[in-house]
CSV table of C-alpha atoms in Angstrom, one decimal:
chain,number,residue,atom,x,y,z
S,182,MET,CA,107.7,79.9,92.3
S,183,ILE,CA,111.0,78.1,93.0
S,184,HIS,CA,108.9,75.4,94.6
S,185,GLY,CA,106.9,74.7,91.4
S,186,ASN,CA,104.2,77.3,91.8
S,187,ASP,CA,105.0,78.8,88.3
S,188,PHE,CA,103.0,81.2,86.3
S,189,GLY,CA,103.5,79.0,83.2
S,190,TRP,CA,106.0,77.2,81.1
S,191,LYS,CA,107.3,80.4,79.5
S,192,HIS,CA,108.1,81.8,83.0
S,193,ARG,CA,109.8,78.5,83.9
S,194,LEU,CA,112.0,78.6,80.9
S,195,ALA,CA,112.9,82.2,81.4
S,196,ARG,CA,113.9,81.5,85.0
S,197,HIS,CA,116.4,78.9,83.8
S,198,PHE,CA,117.9,80.6,80.8
S,199,VAL,CA,117.7,84.4,81.2
S,200,PRO,CA,120.0,84.5,84.3
S,201,ARG,CA,122.9,83.1,82.2
S,202,LEU,CA,122.8,86.3,80.1
S,203,LEU,CA,122.9,88.7,83.1
S,204,ASP,CA,125.7,90.0,85.3
S,205,GLU,CA,123.5,90.0,88.4
S,206,ILE,CA,119.9,89.6,89.5
S,207,ILE,CA,118.0,91.6,92.2
S,208,LEU,CA,115.5,89.4,94.0
S,209,HIS,CA,112.9,90.1,96.6
S,210,SER,CA,113.3,87.1,98.8
S,211,PRO,CA,116.4,85.8,100.7
S,212,GLU,CA,115.3,82.2,99.9
S,213,VAL,CA,114.9,82.9,96.2
S,214,ALA,CA,118.3,84.8,96.2
S,215,GLY,CA,119.9,81.8,97.8
S,216,TRP,CA,118.3,79.5,95.1
S,217,TYR,CA,119.7,81.7,92.3
S,218,GLN,CA,123.1,81.8,94.0
S,219,ASN,CA,123.2,78.0,94.2
S,220,HIS,CA,122.1,77.5,90.6
S,221,PHE,CA,123.7,80.4,88.8
S,222,GLY,CA,126.2,82.1,91.2
S,223,LYS,CA,124.1,85.3,91.0
S,224,GLY,CA,121.4,86.8,93.2
S,225,LEU,CA,121.2,90.0,95.3
S,226,PHE,CA,118.5,90.5,97.9
S,227,MET,CA,116.3,93.6,98.1
S,228,PRO,CA,112.8,93.3,99.6
S,229,ILE,CA,109.9,95.2,97.9
S,230,ILE,CA,109.3,97.8,100.7
S,231,SER,CA,108.8,101.5,100.7
S,232,ASP,CA,111.1,104.1,102.3
S,233,GLU,CA,109.7,104.5,105.9
S,234,ARG,CA,111.2,108.0,106.0
S,235,ARG,CA,108.7,109.0,103.4
S,236,VAL,CA,105.7,106.9,104.2
S,237,ARG,CA,105.6,107.1,108.0
S,238,PRO,CA,105.0,110.9,108.0
S,239,GLU,CA,102.2,110.4,105.5
S,240,LEU,CA,100.5,107.8,107.8
S,241,GLU,CA,100.7,110.3,110.7
S,242,ARG,CA,99.3,113.1,108.5
S,243,VAL,CA,96.2,111.1,107.6
S,244,LEU,CA,95.3,110.1,111.2
S,245,PRO,CA,92.4,112.6,111.3
S,246,LEU,CA,91.0,110.9,108.1
S,247,SER,CA,91.5,107.5,109.8
S,248,GLN,CA,89.4,108.7,112.7
S,249,LYS,CA,86.7,110.0,110.4
S,250,THR,CA,86.7,106.7,108.4
S,251,ARG,CA,86.7,104.3,111.3
S,252,PRO,CA,83.6,102.1,110.9
S,253,THR,CA,83.5,100.4,114.2
S,254,GLU,CA,85.1,100.0,117.7
S,255,LYS,CA,85.8,96.4,116.9
S,256,PRO,CA,89.2,95.2,115.6
S,257,ILE,CA,89.5,95.3,111.8
S,258,VAL,CA,90.6,92.4,109.7
S,259,ALA,CA,91.1,93.4,106.1
S,260,PHE,CA,92.1,92.3,102.6
S,261,VAL,CA,93.8,94.8,100.3
S,262,GLY,CA,94.1,94.2,96.6
S,263,ARG,CA,92.5,93.2,93.3
S,264,LEU,CA,89.3,91.2,93.7
S,265,ALA,CA,90.2,88.3,91.4
S,266,GLY,CA,90.3,84.5,91.6
S,267,LEU,CA,94.0,84.0,92.5
S,268,LYS,CA,93.5,86.2,95.6
S,269,ASN,CA,91.4,83.4,97.1
S,270,ILE,CA,89.1,85.7,99.0
S,271,PRO,CA,86.3,83.1,99.6
S,272,THR,CA,88.7,81.2,101.8
S,273,LEU,CA,89.1,84.4,103.9
S,274,PHE,CA,85.3,84.6,104.2
S,275,ARG,CA,85.0,81.0,105.4
S,276,ALA,CA,87.9,81.4,107.9
S,277,PHE,CA,86.4,84.6,109.2
S,278,GLU,CA,82.9,83.3,109.7
S,279,PRO,CA,83.5,82.0,113.3
S,280,LEU,CA,85.1,85.4,114.2
S,281,ARG,CA,82.3,87.6,113.0
S,282,GLY,CA,81.3,88.7,116.5
S,283,GLN,CA,84.9,89.7,117.4
S,284,ALA,CA,86.0,91.9,114.5
S,285,GLN,CA,84.9,93.7,111.3
S,286,LEU,CA,85.9,92.3,108.0
S,287,VAL,CA,86.9,95.0,105.4
S,288,ILE,CA,87.6,94.3,101.7
S,289,ILE,CA,89.6,97.1,100.1
S,290,GLY,CA,90.0,97.2,96.4
S,291,ASP,CA,88.0,96.4,93.2
S,292,GLY,CA,88.1,93.9,90.4
S,293,PRO,CA,86.1,91.5,88.2
S,294,GLY,CA,85.2,89.3,91.2
S,295,ARG,CA,83.4,92.1,93.2
S,296,ASP,CA,79.8,91.3,92.4
S,297,ALA,CA,80.3,87.5,93.0
S,298,LEU,CA,82.0,88.1,96.3
S,299,ARG,CA,79.5,90.5,97.9
S,300,PRO,CA,76.8,87.9,98.6
S,301,LEU,CA,79.4,85.5,100.2
S,302,ALA,CA,80.1,88.0,103.0
S,303,PRO,CA,77.0,90.2,103.6
S,304,ASP,CA,78.5,91.6,106.8
S,305,ALA,CA,81.8,92.6,105.2
S,306,LEU,CA,82.5,96.2,104.3
S,307,PHE,CA,83.6,96.7,100.6
S,308,THR,CA,85.3,100.0,100.1
S,309,GLY,CA,85.9,99.9,96.4
S,310,MET,CA,88.9,101.7,94.9
S,311,LEU,CA,90.5,104.3,97.2
S,312,SER,CA,92.7,107.3,96.8
S,313,ARG,CA,96.2,107.2,98.2
S,314,ASP,CA,95.3,109.1,101.3
S,315,GLU,CA,92.2,107.0,101.8
S,316,LEU,CA,94.3,103.8,101.6
S,317,LEU,CA,96.9,105.2,104.0
S,318,ALA,CA,94.0,106.1,106.4
S,319,TRP,CA,92.8,102.5,106.3
S,320,TYR,CA,96.2,101.1,107.0
S,321,ASN,CA,96.1,103.0,110.3
S,322,LEU,CA,92.8,101.3,111.0
S,323,ILE,CA,93.7,97.7,110.0
S,324,ASP,CA,94.6,95.5,112.9
S,325,ILE,CA,95.2,92.3,110.8
S,326,LEU,CA,95.9,92.2,107.0
S,327,VAL,CA,95.1,88.9,105.3
S,328,LEU,CA,96.7,87.9,102.0
S,329,PRO,CA,95.2,84.5,101.2
S,330,SER,CA,96.4,84.2,97.5
S,331,THR,CA,96.9,80.9,95.9
S,332,GLN,CA,99.6,82.5,93.6
S,333,GLU,CA,101.3,85.8,94.4
S,334,ALA,CA,104.6,86.9,93.0
S,335,TYR,CA,105.1,89.2,96.0
S,336,GLY,CA,102.2,91.1,97.6
S,337,ALA,CA,103.5,94.6,98.4
S,338,VAL,CA,100.4,95.2,100.6
S,339,THR,CA,102.1,93.0,103.3
S,340,GLY,CA,104.9,95.5,103.7
S,341,GLU,CA,102.6,98.4,103.6
S,342,ALA,CA,100.4,97.0,106.4
S,343,LEU,CA,103.4,96.1,108.5
S,344,MET,CA,104.9,99.6,108.1
S,345,ALA,CA,101.7,101.0,109.5
S,346,GLY,CA,101.8,98.7,112.5
S,347,ALA,CA,99.2,96.1,111.4
S,348,LYS,CA,100.0,92.4,111.9
S,349,VAL,CA,99.6,90.1,108.9
S,350,ALA,CA,98.4,86.6,107.9
S,351,VAL,CA,100.1,85.7,104.6
S,352,SER,CA,99.7,82.7,102.3
S,353,ASN,CA,102.8,80.6,101.9
S,354,ARG,CA,102.3,81.1,98.1
S,355,ALA,CA,103.1,84.8,98.4
S,356,GLY,CA,106.7,86.1,98.0
S,357,SER,CA,106.0,88.6,100.8
S,358,LYS,CA,105.8,85.7,103.3
S,359,ASP,CA,109.5,86.5,103.9
S,360,LEU,CA,108.5,89.7,105.7
S,361,VAL,CA,106.6,87.6,108.4
S,362,ARG,CA,108.3,86.8,111.7
S,363,GLU,CA,106.1,84.1,113.3
S,364,GLY,CA,104.8,85.1,116.7
S,365,VAL,CA,106.1,88.7,116.2
S,366,ASN,CA,104.3,90.4,113.4
S,367,GLY,CA,102.0,87.7,112.1
S,368,PHE,CA,101.9,84.2,110.6
S,369,VAL,CA,102.1,82.2,107.4
S,370,PHE,CA,99.5,79.7,106.4
S,371,GLU,CA,98.6,77.2,103.6
S,372,PRO,CA,95.9,79.0,101.5
S,373,SER,CA,93.6,75.9,101.4
S,374,ASP,CA,93.7,75.5,105.2
S,375,VAL,CA,90.6,77.3,106.5
S,376,THR,CA,90.9,76.0,110.1
S,377,SER,CA,94.6,77.1,110.4
S,378,LEU,CA,93.7,80.6,109.2
S,379,THR,CA,90.7,80.9,111.6
S,380,ASP,CA,92.9,79.7,114.5
S,381,GLY,CA,95.7,82.1,113.6
S,382,LEU,CA,93.4,85.1,113.3
S,383,GLY,CA,91.7,84.3,116.6
S,384,ARG,CA,95.1,84.3,118.3
S,385,LEU,CA,96.0,87.7,116.9
S,386,LEU,CA,92.6,89.2,117.7
S,387,GLU,CA,93.1,88.3,121.4
S,388,ASP,CA,95.8,91.0,121.6
S,389,VAL,CA,93.7,93.7,119.9
S,390,PRO,CA,91.6,95.9,122.3
S,391,LEU,CA,88.2,97.3,121.4
S,392,ASN,CA,88.4,100.9,120.2
S,393,ARG,CA,92.2,101.0,120.4
S,394,PRO,CA,93.6,104.5,120.3
S,395,LEU,CA,94.4,105.8,116.8
S,396,CYS,CA,98.1,106.8,116.6
S,397,LEU,CA,101.2,106.2,114.6
S,398,ARG,CA,102.0,102.6,115.6
S,399,GLU,CA,105.3,100.8,115.7
S,400,ASN,CA,106.8,99.8,112.3
S,401,LEU,CA,106.6,96.0,112.2
S,402,LEU,CA,108.7,95.5,109.1
S,403,PRO,CA,111.8,93.3,109.8
S,404,TYR,CA,113.8,95.3,107.2
S,405,ARG,CA,114.5,99.0,106.7
S,406,PHE,CA,114.7,100.5,103.2
S,407,GLU,CA,117.8,102.6,103.8
S,408,THR,CA,119.8,99.7,105.2
S,409,CYS,CA,118.7,97.3,102.4
S,410,ILE,CA,119.3,99.8,99.5
S,411,GLN,CA,122.8,100.8,100.8
S,412,ALA,CA,123.7,97.1,101.0
S,413,LEU,CA,122.4,96.5,97.5
S,414,LEU,CA,124.3,99.5,96.1
S,415,LYS,CA,127.5,98.3,97.7
S,416,GLU,CA,127.1,94.9,96.0
S,417,ILE,CA,126.4,96.5,92.6
S,418,ASN,CA,129.4,98.8,92.9
S,419,SER,CA,131.6,95.8,93.6
S,420,LEU,CA,130.7,94.1,90.3
């Protein structure tokens, strides 16, 4: 949004005038926090991530459900979220087409675009809306999460997938791109660049074995909730 990808003129005006009325601002991106510091002398960083001490035991608890849910021995590439235009899901379909033989594409969620999307990817598995346990079970199964949005204030699903050990491909228009460490836990791409997304997914799939063992995987988030929240509280208490 600080690079001109606004949600509208009201949002743009608010971003320039509201900070002057506040003592401090908590922001989800270190880049955005830096921008606010430069323009207003305010801006504290706190990523939108869950507390791994709570979520990781839940992921382990639902492993039997993950095993029961597993649709294939192939690696799983997935989208998680609302099925709507800004999510840019058709681009994911086009990028995935050359990789159909290597992985299973899964679309998790529901929304107004569901009926129009189904014919575009007849081999994709559409799960519809899921309960919390069902979603956690799928996070254990996902090998690569793709967030191809053309506009995304953050995208909490990126952090959820990383915490479960999945790698991610994230649009450079999503705030959660700041959770990506290139070559370590995924990559960032331009949401209109189908070829780049195909190539990146292909590279990540090379490292995923068929029928990988289901277990609690390494947390791939670059931040830890407890560390971040303690640093934030320290900053707030110093005001």
